[in-house]
PDB file of C-alpha atoms in Angstrom:
ATOM      1  CA  MET A 163       0.000   0.000   0.000  1.00 42.00           C
ATOM      2  CA  ASP A 164       1.103   3.550  -0.629  1.00 44.00           C
ATOM      3  CA  ALA A 165       1.703   5.786   2.373  1.00 44.00           C
ATOM      4  CA  VAL A 166      -1.304   7.584   3.845  1.00 46.00           C
ATOM      5  CA  PRO A 167      -1.317  11.373   3.362  1.00 49.00           C
ATOM      6  CA  ARG A 168      -3.418  13.898   5.224  1.00 61.00           C
ATOM      7  CA  ARG A 169      -7.159  13.810   4.638  1.00 75.00           C
ATOM      8  CA  LEU A 170      -8.389  15.585   1.526  1.00 88.00           C
ATOM      9  CA  ALA A 171     -10.717  18.559   1.650  1.00 91.00           C
ATOM     10  CA  TRP A 172     -14.191  18.136   0.146  1.00 95.00           C
ATOM     11  CA  THR A 173     -13.240  20.618  -2.582  1.00 94.00           C
ATOM     12  CA  ALA A 174     -10.479  18.254  -3.760  1.00 94.00           C
ATOM     13  CA  LEU A 175     -13.148  15.926  -5.173  1.00 96.00           C
ATOM     14  CA  PRO A 176     -14.150  16.597  -8.792  1.00 97.00           C
ATOM     15  CA  GLU A 177     -17.189  18.817  -9.128  1.00 96.00           C
ATOM     16  CA  ALA A 178     -19.170  16.092 -10.896  1.00 97.00           C
ATOM     17  CA  VAL A 179     -18.529  13.638  -8.069  1.00 97.00           C
ATOM     18  CA  ARG A 180     -19.601  16.223  -5.487  1.00 96.00           C
ATOM     19  CA  LYS A 181     -22.812  16.855  -7.408  1.00 96.00           C
ATOM     20  CA  ASP A 182     -23.558  13.134  -7.643  1.00 97.00           C
ATOM     21  CA  VAL A 183     -23.016  12.736  -3.901  1.00 97.00           C
ATOM     22  CA  ALA A 184     -25.340  15.665  -3.199  1.00 96.00           C
ATOM     23  CA  ALA A 185     -27.992  14.050  -5.391  1.00 96.00           C
ATOM     24  CA  VAL A 186     -27.713  10.826  -3.393  1.00 96.00           C
ATOM     25  CA  VAL A 187     -28.247  12.752  -0.157  1.00 96.00           C
ATOM     26  CA  GLY A 188     -31.229  14.424  -1.770  1.00 92.00           C
ATOM     27  CA  ALA A 189     -30.243  17.933  -2.800  1.00 84.00           C
ATOM     28  CA  GLY A 190     -28.500  19.889  -5.511  1.00 84.00           C
ATOM     29  CA  GLU A 191     -25.520  20.855  -3.402  1.00 91.00           C
ATOM     30  CA  VAL A 192     -23.579  20.286  -0.218  1.00 94.00           C
ATOM     31  CA  VAL A 193     -23.334  23.431   1.891  1.00 94.00           C
ATOM     32  CA  ARG A 194     -21.307  22.158   4.833  1.00 95.00           C
ATOM     33  CA  THR A 195     -18.755  19.397   5.448  1.00 95.00           C
ATOM     34  CA  THR A 196     -17.134  18.230   8.665  1.00 92.00           C
ATOM     35  CA  PRO A 197     -14.083  15.939   8.491  1.00 87.00           C
ATOM     36  CA  VAL A 198     -14.147  12.989  10.875  1.00 84.00           C
ATOM     37  CA  ASP A 199     -11.394  12.339  13.394  1.00 69.00           C
ATOM     38  CA  GLY A 200      -9.268   9.226  13.129  1.00 65.00           C
ATOM     39  CA  GLY A 201      -9.032   6.751  10.312  1.00 66.00           C
ATOM     40  CA  PHE A 202      -5.977   5.537   8.459  1.00 70.00           C
ATOM     41  CA  THR A 203      -6.963   5.541   4.781  1.00 77.00           C
ATOM     42  CA  PRO A 204      -6.350   8.443   2.391  1.00 82.00           C
ATOM     43  CA  GLY A 205      -8.929  10.598   0.665  1.00 89.00           C
ATOM     44  CA  PHE A 206     -11.895  12.502   2.020  1.00 94.00           C
ATOM     45  CA  ALA A 207     -13.876  11.233   5.004  1.00 95.00           C
ATOM     46  CA  GLY A 208     -16.526  13.233   6.804  1.00 95.00           C
ATOM     47  CA  SER A 209     -20.097  14.354   7.048  1.00 96.00           C
ATOM     48  CA  VAL A 210     -21.792  16.333   4.298  1.00 97.00           C
ATOM     49  CA  GLU A 211     -24.862  18.485   4.868  1.00 96.00           C
ATOM     50  CA  THR A 212     -27.430  19.811   2.397  1.00 94.00           C
ATOM     51  CA  PRO A 213     -29.305  23.128   2.602  1.00 93.00           C
ATOM     52  CA  ASP A 214     -32.313  21.469   4.264  1.00 92.00           C
ATOM     53  CA  GLY A 215     -30.167  19.890   7.000  1.00 93.00           C
ATOM     54  CA  ARG A 216     -29.901  16.349   5.674  1.00 95.00           C
ATOM     55  CA  ARG A 217     -26.556  14.693   6.485  1.00 96.00           C
ATOM     56  CA  ALA A 218     -24.608  11.700   5.249  1.00 98.00           C
ATOM     57  CA  PHE A 219     -21.192  10.205   5.831  1.00 97.00           C
ATOM     58  CA  VAL A 220     -18.941  10.124   2.775  1.00 98.00           C
ATOM     59  CA  LYS A 221     -15.522   8.660   2.123  1.00 96.00           C
ATOM     60  CA  ALA A 222     -13.871   9.024  -1.245  1.00 97.00           C
ATOM     61  CA  MET A 223     -10.543   8.510  -2.973  1.00 95.00           C
ATOM     62  CA  ALA A 224      -9.119   8.366  -6.480  1.00 97.00           C
ATOM     63  CA  ARG A 225      -7.745   5.152  -7.945  1.00 96.00           C
ATOM     64  CA  SER A 226      -5.086   7.119  -9.825  1.00 96.00           C
ATOM     65  CA  ALA A 227      -3.787   8.681  -6.607  1.00 92.00           C
ATOM     66  CA  HIS A 228      -4.022   5.676  -4.295  1.00 90.00           C
ATOM     67  CA  PRO A 229      -4.039   2.430  -6.270  1.00 92.00           C
ATOM     68  CA  GLY A 230      -2.835   0.480  -3.249  1.00 88.00           C
ATOM     69  CA  TRP A 231      -5.719   1.560  -1.032  1.00 90.00           C
ATOM     70  CA  VAL A 232      -8.800   1.866  -3.198  1.00 94.00           C
ATOM     71  CA  PHE A 233      -9.475  -1.881  -3.202  1.00 95.00           C
ATOM     72  CA  LEU A 234     -10.666  -1.465   0.404  1.00 94.00           C
ATOM     73  CA  TYR A 235     -13.415   0.907  -0.754  1.00 96.00           C
ATOM     74  CA  GLU A 236     -14.224  -1.385  -3.679  1.00 97.00           C
ATOM     75  CA  ARG A 237     -14.644  -4.352  -1.332  1.00 97.00           C
ATOM     76  CA  GLU A 238     -16.814  -2.343   1.021  1.00 98.00           C
ATOM     77  CA  ALA A 239     -18.945  -1.198  -1.908  1.00 98.00           C
ATOM     78  CA  ASP A 240     -19.491  -4.880  -2.758  1.00 98.00           C
ATOM     79  CA  ILE A 241     -20.222  -6.044   0.804  1.00 98.00           C
ATOM     80  CA  ALA A 242     -22.217  -3.193   2.360  1.00 98.00           C
ATOM     81  CA  PRO A 243     -25.352  -3.570   0.176  1.00 98.00           C
ATOM     82  CA  HIS A 244     -25.761  -7.123   1.497  1.00 98.00           C
ATOM     83  CA  LEU A 245     -25.662  -6.201   5.188  1.00 98.00           C
ATOM     84  CA  PRO A 246     -28.984  -6.514   7.026  1.00 98.00           C
ATOM     85  CA  VAL A 247     -31.035  -3.380   7.590  1.00 96.00           C
ATOM     86  CA  GLY A 248     -30.634  -1.740  10.993  1.00 97.00           C
ATOM     87  CA  PRO A 249     -28.035  -1.737  13.752  1.00 97.00           C
ATOM     88  CA  PRO A 250     -25.369  -2.895  14.189  1.00 98.00           C
ATOM     89  CA  PHE A 251     -24.992  -2.398  10.437  1.00 98.00           C
ATOM     90  CA  PRO A 252     -24.499   0.956   8.648  1.00 97.00           C
ATOM     91  CA  ARG A 253     -26.657   1.610   5.570  1.00 98.00           C
ATOM     92  CA  LEU A 254     -24.910   2.325   2.288  1.00 98.00           C
ATOM     93  CA  LEU A 255     -26.995   4.822   0.331  1.00 98.00           C
ATOM     94  CA  ALA A 256     -24.937   4.596  -2.858  1.00 98.00           C
ATOM     95  CA  ALA A 257     -21.501   4.211  -4.365  1.00 98.00           C
ATOM     96  CA  VAL A 258     -20.573   7.035  -6.746  1.00 98.00           C
ATOM     97  CA  ASP A 259     -17.962   5.802  -9.219  1.00 98.00           C
ATOM     98  CA  ASP A 260     -16.691   7.793 -12.211  1.00 97.00           C
ATOM     99  CA  GLY A 261     -14.048   5.239 -13.119  1.00 97.00           C
ATOM    100  CA  ASP A 262     -11.335   7.001 -11.146  1.00 98.00           C
ATOM    101  CA  TRP A 263     -12.968   8.463  -8.053  1.00 98.00           C
ATOM    102  CA  LEU A 264     -14.983   6.169  -5.797  1.00 98.00           C
ATOM    103  CA  ALA A 265     -17.195   7.738  -3.137  1.00 98.00           C
ATOM    104  CA  LEU A 266     -19.223   5.710  -0.642  1.00 98.00           C
ATOM    105  CA  VAL A 267     -22.262   7.484   0.805  1.00 98.00           C
ATOM    106  CA  PHE A 268     -23.694   6.170   4.075  1.00 98.00           C
ATOM    107  CA  ASP A 269     -26.418   7.205   6.459  1.00 97.00           C
ATOM    108  CA  TRP A 270     -25.041   9.617   9.009  1.00 97.00           C
ATOM    109  CA  ILE A 271     -24.675   7.968  12.429  1.00 97.00           C
ATOM    110  CA  ASP A 272     -24.591  10.431  15.302  1.00 94.00           C
ATOM    111  CA  GLY A 273     -22.434   8.255  17.531  1.00 96.00           C
ATOM    112  CA  ARG A 274     -19.154   8.082  19.392  1.00 95.00           C
ATOM    113  CA  PRO A 275     -16.366   5.516  19.667  1.00 96.00           C
ATOM    114  CA  PRO A 276     -16.145   3.430  22.836  1.00 98.00           C
ATOM    115  CA  SER A 277     -14.680   5.204  25.838  1.00 97.00           C
ATOM    116  CA  ASN A 278     -10.913   5.176  26.197  1.00 96.00           C
ATOM    117  CA  PRO A 279     -10.222   3.546  28.587  1.00 97.00           C
ATOM    118  CA  TRP A 280     -13.020   1.095  27.884  1.00 98.00           C
ATOM    119  CA  THR A 281     -15.873   0.951  30.372  1.00 98.00           C
ATOM    120  CA  ALA A 282     -17.699  -2.229  31.335  1.00 97.00           C
ATOM    121  CA  HIS A 283     -20.925  -0.723  29.991  1.00 98.00           C
ATOM    122  CA  ASP A 284     -19.483   0.021  26.558  1.00 98.00           C
ATOM    123  CA  LEU A 285     -17.876  -3.404  26.329  1.00 98.00           C
ATOM    124  CA  ASP A 286     -21.115  -5.145  27.281  1.00 98.00           C
ATOM    125  CA  ARG A 287     -22.919  -3.243  24.543  1.00 98.00           C
ATOM    126  CA  VAL A 288     -20.319  -4.141  21.921  1.00 98.00           C
ATOM    127  CA  LEU A 289     -20.310  -7.807  22.949  1.00 98.00           C
ATOM    128  CA  ALA A 290     -24.099  -7.872  22.618  1.00 98.00           C
ATOM    129  CA  ALA A 291     -23.683  -6.388  19.139  1.00 98.00           C
ATOM    130  CA  SER A 292     -21.208  -9.144  18.276  1.00 97.00           C
ATOM    131  CA  LEU A 293     -23.828 -11.746  19.145  1.00 97.00           C
ATOM    132  CA  ALA A 294     -26.385  -9.932  17.001  1.00 97.00           C
ATOM    133  CA  MET A 295     -23.901  -9.855  14.124  1.00 97.00           C
ATOM    134  CA  GLY A 296     -23.180 -13.545  14.409  1.00 97.00           C
ATOM    135  CA  GLU A 297     -26.862 -14.397  14.251  1.00 97.00           C
ATOM    136  CA  ALA A 298     -27.731 -11.995  11.431  1.00 98.00           C
ATOM    137  CA  LEU A 299     -24.710 -12.866   9.275  1.00 98.00           C
ATOM    138  CA  THR A 300     -25.012 -16.664   9.366  1.00 98.00           C
ATOM    139  CA  PRO A 301     -25.145 -17.787   6.653  1.00 98.00           C
ATOM    140  CA  SER A 302     -23.217 -14.996   4.991  1.00 98.00           C
ATOM    141  CA  PRO A 303     -25.536 -12.683   3.044  1.00 98.00           C
ATOM    142  CA  ALA A 304     -22.648 -11.673   0.760  1.00 98.00           C
ATOM    143  CA  GLU A 305     -20.712 -13.853  -1.653  1.00 97.00           C
ATOM    144  CA  VAL A 306     -17.226 -13.398  -0.261  1.00 98.00           C
ATOM    145  CA  PRO A 307     -14.220 -15.731  -0.030  1.00 98.00           C
ATOM    146  CA  GLY A 308     -13.277 -17.553   3.118  1.00 98.00           C
ATOM    147  CA  ALA A 309     -11.046 -15.574   5.449  1.00 98.00           C
ATOM    148  CA  GLY A 310      -8.150 -17.976   4.945  1.00 96.00           C
ATOM    149  CA  VAL A 311      -8.359 -17.616   1.181  1.00 96.00           C
ATOM    150  CA  MET A 312      -8.887 -13.852   1.207  1.00 95.00           C
ATOM    151  CA  TRP A 313      -6.470 -12.835   3.934  1.00 96.00           C
ATOM    152  CA  GLY A 314      -4.140 -15.813   4.472  1.00 94.00           C
ATOM    153  CA  PRO A 315      -0.980 -14.104   3.185  1.00 91.00           C
ATOM    154  CA  TRP A 316      -1.951 -10.782   4.802  1.00 89.00           C
ATOM    155  CA  PHE A 317      -2.422 -12.268   8.275  1.00 92.00           C
ATOM    156  CA  SER A 318       0.402 -14.860   8.227  1.00 95.00           C
ATOM    157  CA  HIS A 319       3.722 -13.290   9.122  1.00 96.00           C
ATOM    158  CA  TRP A 320       5.489 -15.325  11.802  1.00 97.00           C
ATOM    159  CA  GLY A 321       7.556 -16.963   9.063  1.00 97.00           C
ATOM    160  CA  ASP A 322       8.578 -13.544   7.782  1.00 96.00           C
ATOM    161  CA  ILE A 323       9.576 -12.500  11.287  1.00 96.00           C
ATOM    162  CA  ALA A 324      11.562 -15.711  11.757  1.00 96.00           C
ATOM    163  CA  ASP A 325      13.440 -15.060   8.502  1.00 96.00           C
ATOM    164  CA  ASP A 326      14.349 -11.477   9.454  1.00 95.00           C
ATOM    165  CA  PRO A 327      17.144 -11.190  12.048  1.00 94.00           C
ATOM    166  CA  GLU A 328      16.249  -7.593  12.886  1.00 93.00           C
ATOM    167  CA  ARG A 329      12.591  -8.406  13.510  1.00 94.00           C
ATOM    168  CA  THR A 330      13.532 -11.505  15.483  1.00 94.00           C
ATOM    169  CA  ALA A 331      15.880  -9.482  17.660  1.00 94.00           C
ATOM    170  CA  ALA A 332      13.227  -6.838  18.230  1.00 92.00           C
ATOM    171  CA  LEU A 333      10.816  -9.547  19.328  1.00 93.00           C
ATOM    172  CA  GLY A 334      13.101 -10.610  22.186  1.00 93.00           C
ATOM    173  CA  SER A 335      14.926 -13.828  22.938  1.00 94.00           C
ATOM    174  CA  ARG A 336      12.120 -15.552  24.851  1.00 95.00           C
ATOM    175  CA  TRP A 337       9.616 -15.078  22.017  1.00 96.00           C
ATOM    176  CA  ALA A 338      12.270 -15.988  19.458  1.00 96.00           C
ATOM    177  CA  LEU A 339      12.505 -19.414  21.077  1.00 96.00           C
ATOM    178  CA  ARG A 340       8.799 -19.943  20.305  1.00 97.00           C
ATOM    179  CA  LEU A 341       8.991 -19.016  16.630  1.00 97.00           C
ATOM    180  CA  GLU A 342       8.812 -22.606  15.388  1.00 97.00           C
ATOM    181  CA  GLU A 343       5.538 -23.112  17.291  1.00 97.00           C
ATOM    182  CA  LEU A 344       4.221 -19.757  16.139  1.00 98.00           C
ATOM    183  CA  VAL A 345       4.926 -20.556  12.500  1.00 98.00           C
ATOM    184  CA  ALA A 346       3.104 -23.870  12.877  1.00 98.00           C
ATOM    185  CA  LEU A 347       0.069 -22.119  14.374  1.00 97.00           C
ATOM    186  CA  ASP A 348       0.213 -19.562  11.560  1.00 96.00           C
ATOM    187  CA  ASP A 349       0.113 -22.350   8.993  1.00 97.00           C
ATOM    188  CA  ALA A 350      -2.954 -23.870  10.659  1.00 97.00           C
ATOM    189  CA  TRP A 351      -5.311 -20.936  11.083  1.00 97.00           C
ATOM    190  CA  PRO A 352      -6.695 -20.534   7.509  1.00 97.00           C
ATOM    191  CA  ALA A 353      -8.259 -23.997   7.570  1.00 97.00           C
ATOM    192  CA  ALA A 354      -9.027 -23.956  11.301  1.00 97.00           C
ATOM    193  CA  ILE A 355     -11.464 -21.020  11.211  1.00 97.00           C
ATOM    194  CA  GLU A 356     -13.600 -22.070   8.248  1.00 97.00           C
ATOM    195  CA  GLY A 357     -17.264 -21.199   8.670  1.00 97.00           C
ATOM    196  CA  ASP A 358     -20.281 -19.749   6.910  1.00 98.00           C
ATOM    197  CA  SER A 359     -20.628 -16.467   8.792  1.00 98.00           C
ATOM    198  CA  LEU A 360     -19.741 -13.086   7.359  1.00 98.00           C
ATOM    199  CA  VAL A 361     -17.154 -11.667   9.745  1.00 98.00           C
ATOM    200  CA  HIS A 362     -15.744  -8.159   9.964  1.00 98.00           C
ATOM    201  CA  LEU A 363     -12.067  -9.061  10.615  1.00 97.00           C
ATOM    202  CA  ASP A 364     -11.102  -5.537  11.668  1.00 95.00           C
ATOM    203  CA  LEU A 365     -13.199  -5.110  14.790  1.00 97.00           C
ATOM    204  CA  ARG A 366     -11.650  -2.423  16.976  1.00 95.00           C
ATOM    205  CA  ALA A 367     -12.656   0.791  18.701  1.00 96.00           C
ATOM    206  CA  ASP A 368     -12.244   3.090  15.705  1.00 93.00           C
ATOM    207  CA  ASN A 369     -14.621   0.910  13.681  1.00 96.00           C
ATOM    208  CA  LEU A 370     -17.392   1.168  16.273  1.00 97.00           C
ATOM    209  CA  LEU A 371     -19.968   3.893  16.812  1.00 97.00           C
ATOM    210  CA  LEU A 372     -22.181   3.956  19.899  1.00 98.00           C
ATOM    211  CA  THR A 373     -25.364   5.988  19.941  1.00 98.00           C
ATOM    212  CA  ASP A 374     -27.662   6.378  22.944  1.00 97.00           C
ATOM    213  CA  ARG A 375     -29.574   3.270  21.850  1.00 97.00           C
ATOM    214  CA  ASP A 376     -27.473   1.258  19.432  1.00 98.00           C
ATOM    215  CA  VAL A 377     -24.034   0.034  18.436  1.00 98.00           C
ATOM    216  CA  TYR A 378     -22.878   0.216  14.811  1.00 98.00           C
ATOM    217  CA  VAL A 379     -19.960  -1.686  13.281  1.00 98.00           C
ATOM    218  CA  VAL A 380     -18.541   0.273  10.344  1.00 97.00           C
ATOM    219  CA  ASP A 381     -15.844  -0.214   7.683  1.00 97.00           C
ATOM    220  CA  TRP A 382     -16.530  -3.666   6.222  1.00 98.00           C
ATOM    221  CA  ALA A 383     -13.665  -3.771   3.731  1.00 97.00           C
ATOM    222  CA  PHE A 384     -12.070  -6.857   5.296  1.00 97.00           C
ATOM    223  CA  GLY A 385     -15.282  -8.890   5.401  1.00 98.00           C
ATOM    224  CA  ALA A 386     -14.941 -12.605   4.655  1.00 98.00           C
ATOM    225  CA  ARG A 387     -16.484 -15.939   5.661  1.00 98.00           C
ATOM    226  CA  ALA A 388     -15.316 -17.657   8.838  1.00 98.00           C
ATOM    227  CA  ALA A 389     -16.455 -18.809  12.253  1.00 98.00           C
ATOM    228  CA  PRO A 390     -18.094 -15.839  14.003  1.00 98.00           C
ATOM    229  CA  TRP A 391     -15.804 -15.939  17.057  1.00 98.00           C
ATOM    230  CA  VAL A 392     -12.838 -14.658  15.024  1.00 98.00           C
ATOM    231  CA  ASP A 393     -14.143 -11.110  15.441  1.00 98.00           C
ATOM    232  CA  LEU A 394     -13.632 -11.380  19.199  1.00 98.00           C
ATOM    233  CA  VAL A 395     -10.008 -12.388  18.597  1.00 98.00           C
ATOM    234  CA  CYS A 396      -9.663  -9.178  16.616  1.00 98.00           C
ATOM    235  CA  LEU A 397     -11.474  -7.041  19.205  1.00 98.00           C
ATOM    236  CA  LEU A 398     -10.306  -8.105  22.643  1.00 98.00           C
ATOM    237  CA  PRO A 399      -6.547  -7.394  22.429  1.00 98.00           C
ATOM    238  CA  GLY A 400      -7.408  -3.835  21.440  1.00 97.00           C
ATOM    239  CA  VAL A 401      -9.811  -3.566  24.360  1.00 98.00           C
ATOM    240  CA  ALA A 402      -7.074  -4.698  26.735  1.00 98.00           C
ATOM    241  CA  ALA A 403      -4.615  -2.257  25.148  1.00 96.00           C
ATOM    242  CA  GLN A 404      -7.057   0.568  25.865  1.00 96.00           C
ATOM    243  CA  GLY A 405      -7.535  -0.140  29.542  1.00 97.00           C
ATOM    244  CA  GLY A 406     -10.166  -2.867  29.290  1.00 97.00           C
ATOM    245  CA  PRO A 407     -10.255  -6.251  31.022  1.00 98.00           C
ATOM    246  CA  ASP A 408      -8.082  -9.295  30.421  1.00 97.00           C
ATOM    247  CA  PRO A 409      -9.164 -10.843  27.089  1.00 98.00           C
ATOM    248  CA  GLU A 410      -9.354 -14.400  28.400  1.00 98.00           C
ATOM    249  CA  SER A 411     -11.757 -13.464  31.182  1.00 98.00           C
ATOM    250  CA  VAL A 412     -14.065 -11.800  28.665  1.00 98.00           C
ATOM    251  CA  TRP A 413     -13.795 -14.722  26.262  1.00 98.00           C
ATOM    252  CA  ARG A 414     -14.577 -17.328  28.928  1.00 97.00           C
ATOM    253  CA  ALA A 415     -17.786 -15.492  29.811  1.00 97.00           C
ATOM    254  CA  HIS A 416     -18.938 -15.180  26.183  1.00 97.00           C
ATOM    255  CA  PRO A 417     -21.581 -17.598  24.836  1.00 96.00           C
ATOM    256  CA  TRP A 418     -19.344 -18.571  21.888  1.00 97.00           C
ATOM    257  CA  HIS A 419     -16.624 -19.836  24.223  1.00 96.00           C
ATOM    258  CA  GLY A 420     -18.065 -23.323  24.492  1.00 93.00           C
ATOM    259  CA  ASP A 421     -18.359 -23.803  20.729  1.00 91.00           C
ATOM    260  CA  ALA A 422     -14.931 -22.627  19.578  1.00 96.00           C
ATOM    261  CA  PRO A 423     -12.287 -25.384  19.240  1.00 97.00           C
ATOM    262  CA  ARG A 424      -9.363 -24.415  21.445  1.00 97.00           C
ATOM    263  CA  ASP A 425      -6.660 -25.218  18.889  1.00 97.00           C
ATOM    264  CA  ALA A 426      -8.478 -23.342  16.124  1.00 98.00           C
ATOM    265  CA  PHE A 427      -8.905 -20.331  18.390  1.00 98.00           C
ATOM    266  CA  ASP A 428      -5.232 -20.351  19.349  1.00 98.00           C
ATOM    267  CA  ALA A 429      -4.178 -20.702  15.718  1.00 98.00           C
ATOM    268  CA  PHE A 430      -6.096 -17.609  14.641  1.00 98.00           C
ATOM    269  CA  LEU A 431      -4.991 -15.689  17.734  1.00 98.00           C
ATOM    270  CA  ALA A 432      -1.401 -16.537  16.797  1.00 98.00           C
ATOM    271  CA  GLY A 433      -1.982 -15.360  13.228  1.00 97.00           C
ATOM    272  CA  TRP A 434      -3.607 -12.146  14.431  1.00 97.00           C
ATOM    273  CA  ALA A 435      -0.777 -11.487  16.882  1.00 97.00           C
ATOM    274  CA  GLY A 436       1.809 -12.149  14.175  1.00 97.00           C
ATOM    275  CA  MET A 437       0.134  -9.800  11.721  1.00 96.00           C
ATOM    276  CA  LEU A 438      -0.006  -7.009  14.311  1.00 96.00           C
ATOM    277  CA  THR A 439       3.589  -7.644  15.370  1.00 96.00           C
ATOM    278  CA  TYR A 440       4.806  -7.588  11.772  1.00 95.00           C
ATOM    279  CA  PHE A 441       3.036  -4.397  10.726  1.00 91.00           C
ATOM    280  CA  SER A 442       3.847  -2.551  13.939  1.00 90.00           C
ATOM    281  CA  GLY A 443       7.478  -2.958  12.885  1.00 82.00           C
ATOM    282  CA  ALA A 444       6.931  -1.636   9.354  1.00 67.00           C
ATOM    283  CA  ALA A 445       9.479   1.070   8.665  1.00 61.00           C
ATOM    284  CA  ASP A 446       8.921   1.540   4.939  1.00 53.00           C
ATOM    285  CA  GLY A 447       6.369   4.343   5.201  1.00 49.00           C
ATOM    286  CA  SER A 448       3.488   2.081   4.158  1.00 53.00           C
ATOM    287  CA  LEU A 449       1.610   2.767   7.395  1.00 58.00           C
ATOM    288  CA  VAL A 450       1.127   6.031   9.239  1.00 67.00           C
ATOM    289  CA  PRO A 451       2.932   6.189  12.619  1.00 73.00           C
ATOM    290  CA  GLU A 452      -0.376   6.296  14.492  1.00 75.00           C
ATOM    291  CA  LEU A 453      -1.414   2.964  12.964  1.00 78.00           C
ATOM    292  CA  ARG A 454       1.932   1.367  13.776  1.00 80.00           C
ATOM    293  CA  THR A 455       1.553   2.545  17.369  1.00 87.00           C
ATOM    294  CA  LEU A 456      -1.962   1.119  17.553  1.00 89.00           C
ATOM    295  CA  HIS A 457      -0.784  -2.194  16.081  1.00 88.00           C
ATOM    296  CA  ALA A 458       2.095  -2.365  18.570  1.00 93.00           C
ATOM    297  CA  ALA A 459      -0.218  -1.996  21.567  1.00 95.00           C
ATOM    298  CA  GLN A 460      -2.654  -4.558  20.167  1.00 96.00           C
ATOM    299  CA  ALA A 461       0.209  -6.923  19.313  1.00 96.00           C
ATOM    300  CA  HIS A 462       1.560  -6.833  22.869  1.00 96.00           C
ATOM    301  CA  ALA A 463      -1.875  -7.670  24.284  1.00 97.00           C
ATOM    302  CA  ALA A 464      -2.489 -10.392  21.683  1.00 98.00           C
ATOM    303  CA  ARG A 465       0.873 -12.062  22.305  1.00 97.00           C
ATOM    304  CA  ARG A 466       0.307 -11.988  26.045  1.00 97.00           C
ATOM    305  CA  TRP A 467      -3.150 -13.537  25.594  1.00 98.00           C
ATOM    306  CA  LEU A 468      -1.700 -16.265  23.395  1.00 98.00           C
ATOM    307  CA  ALA A 469       1.076 -17.001  25.900  1.00 98.00           C
ATOM    308  CA  GLU A 470      -1.504 -17.284  28.676  1.00 97.00           C
ATOM    309  CA  ARG A 471      -3.645 -19.708  26.675  1.00 98.00           C
ATOM    310  CA  ARG A 472      -0.668 -21.839  25.566  1.00 97.00           C
ATOM    311  CA  GLY A 473       0.859 -22.016  29.044  1.00 97.00           C
ATOM    312  CA  TRP A 474       4.010 -20.175  27.996  1.00 97.00           C
ATOM    313  CA  THR A 475       4.550 -18.810  31.496  1.00 95.00           C
ATOM    314  CA  ASP A 476       8.112 -17.659  30.777  1.00 94.00           C
ATOM    315  CA  LEU A 477       6.653 -15.121  28.318  1.00 94.00           C
ATOM    316  CA  LEU A 478       4.331 -13.661  30.927  1.00 92.00           C
ATOM    317  CA  ARG A 479       7.160 -12.436  33.144  1.00 86.00           C
ATOM    318  CA  PRO A 480       8.138  -8.757  32.826  1.00 78.00           C
TER     319      PRO A 480
END
């Protein structure tokens, strides 16, 4: 992927694209825009408002400017129309595509991310939303590949770490001694998590919006088919990294705990931890520093969770 620049202003979009977006919202023009905080993809992202007060959320980028990123918007444009109506799913109003620029227009959600640090109340709400997702998205309403097929190379990096002396050294000697086991777990996860649910695969605080009544899970670009519990593997290390509870205690209390094969769970957790560890060490400018920092915190929590589950007590010492 190309490096992520600063967010674009609304006026950077071609006039024809802006007019088409305004027509989707239901007016001839957009009179006010408000960029959203956060996010790690390039282009424009923010709310647009029409003269009569109607609002929508829009994100847009040009293929010619960001060929390494636009596939995420293309995948979301394919998946979002198949999501069920109502929370926890955002509603895609339209995709505006002129062949170069792609703009996704969603209902505006007047919500907030989970509290940082996480509160028990926010976590309970998000976990309830995960159950609702699992029920509503089984079987998958969208024709998407299995997670192992779609994201196997992207999420499998312990072998790359083992082959790189600098990354191995950065990992530390105690973890380096476990690399053979980690590579074996990495090899196992694509087949181990097969299932018929549509899963998000990027569930974290900045992809959640909480309103007074509902929880919404946004940004479905990584969606694929798998067992529904994989989204909790993605979520809980980030919760722990942002002041939330120990992941294993949350997982043991979750209704899916009894149905998830332990070895399959550990295999995907290992893959997830390896992916986060690998990309948090990226120094080639392909990721913004804020995303590397986020990945590093999640990676630490994910590795610690894996060590706890595998009984690697030497890795739990300071």
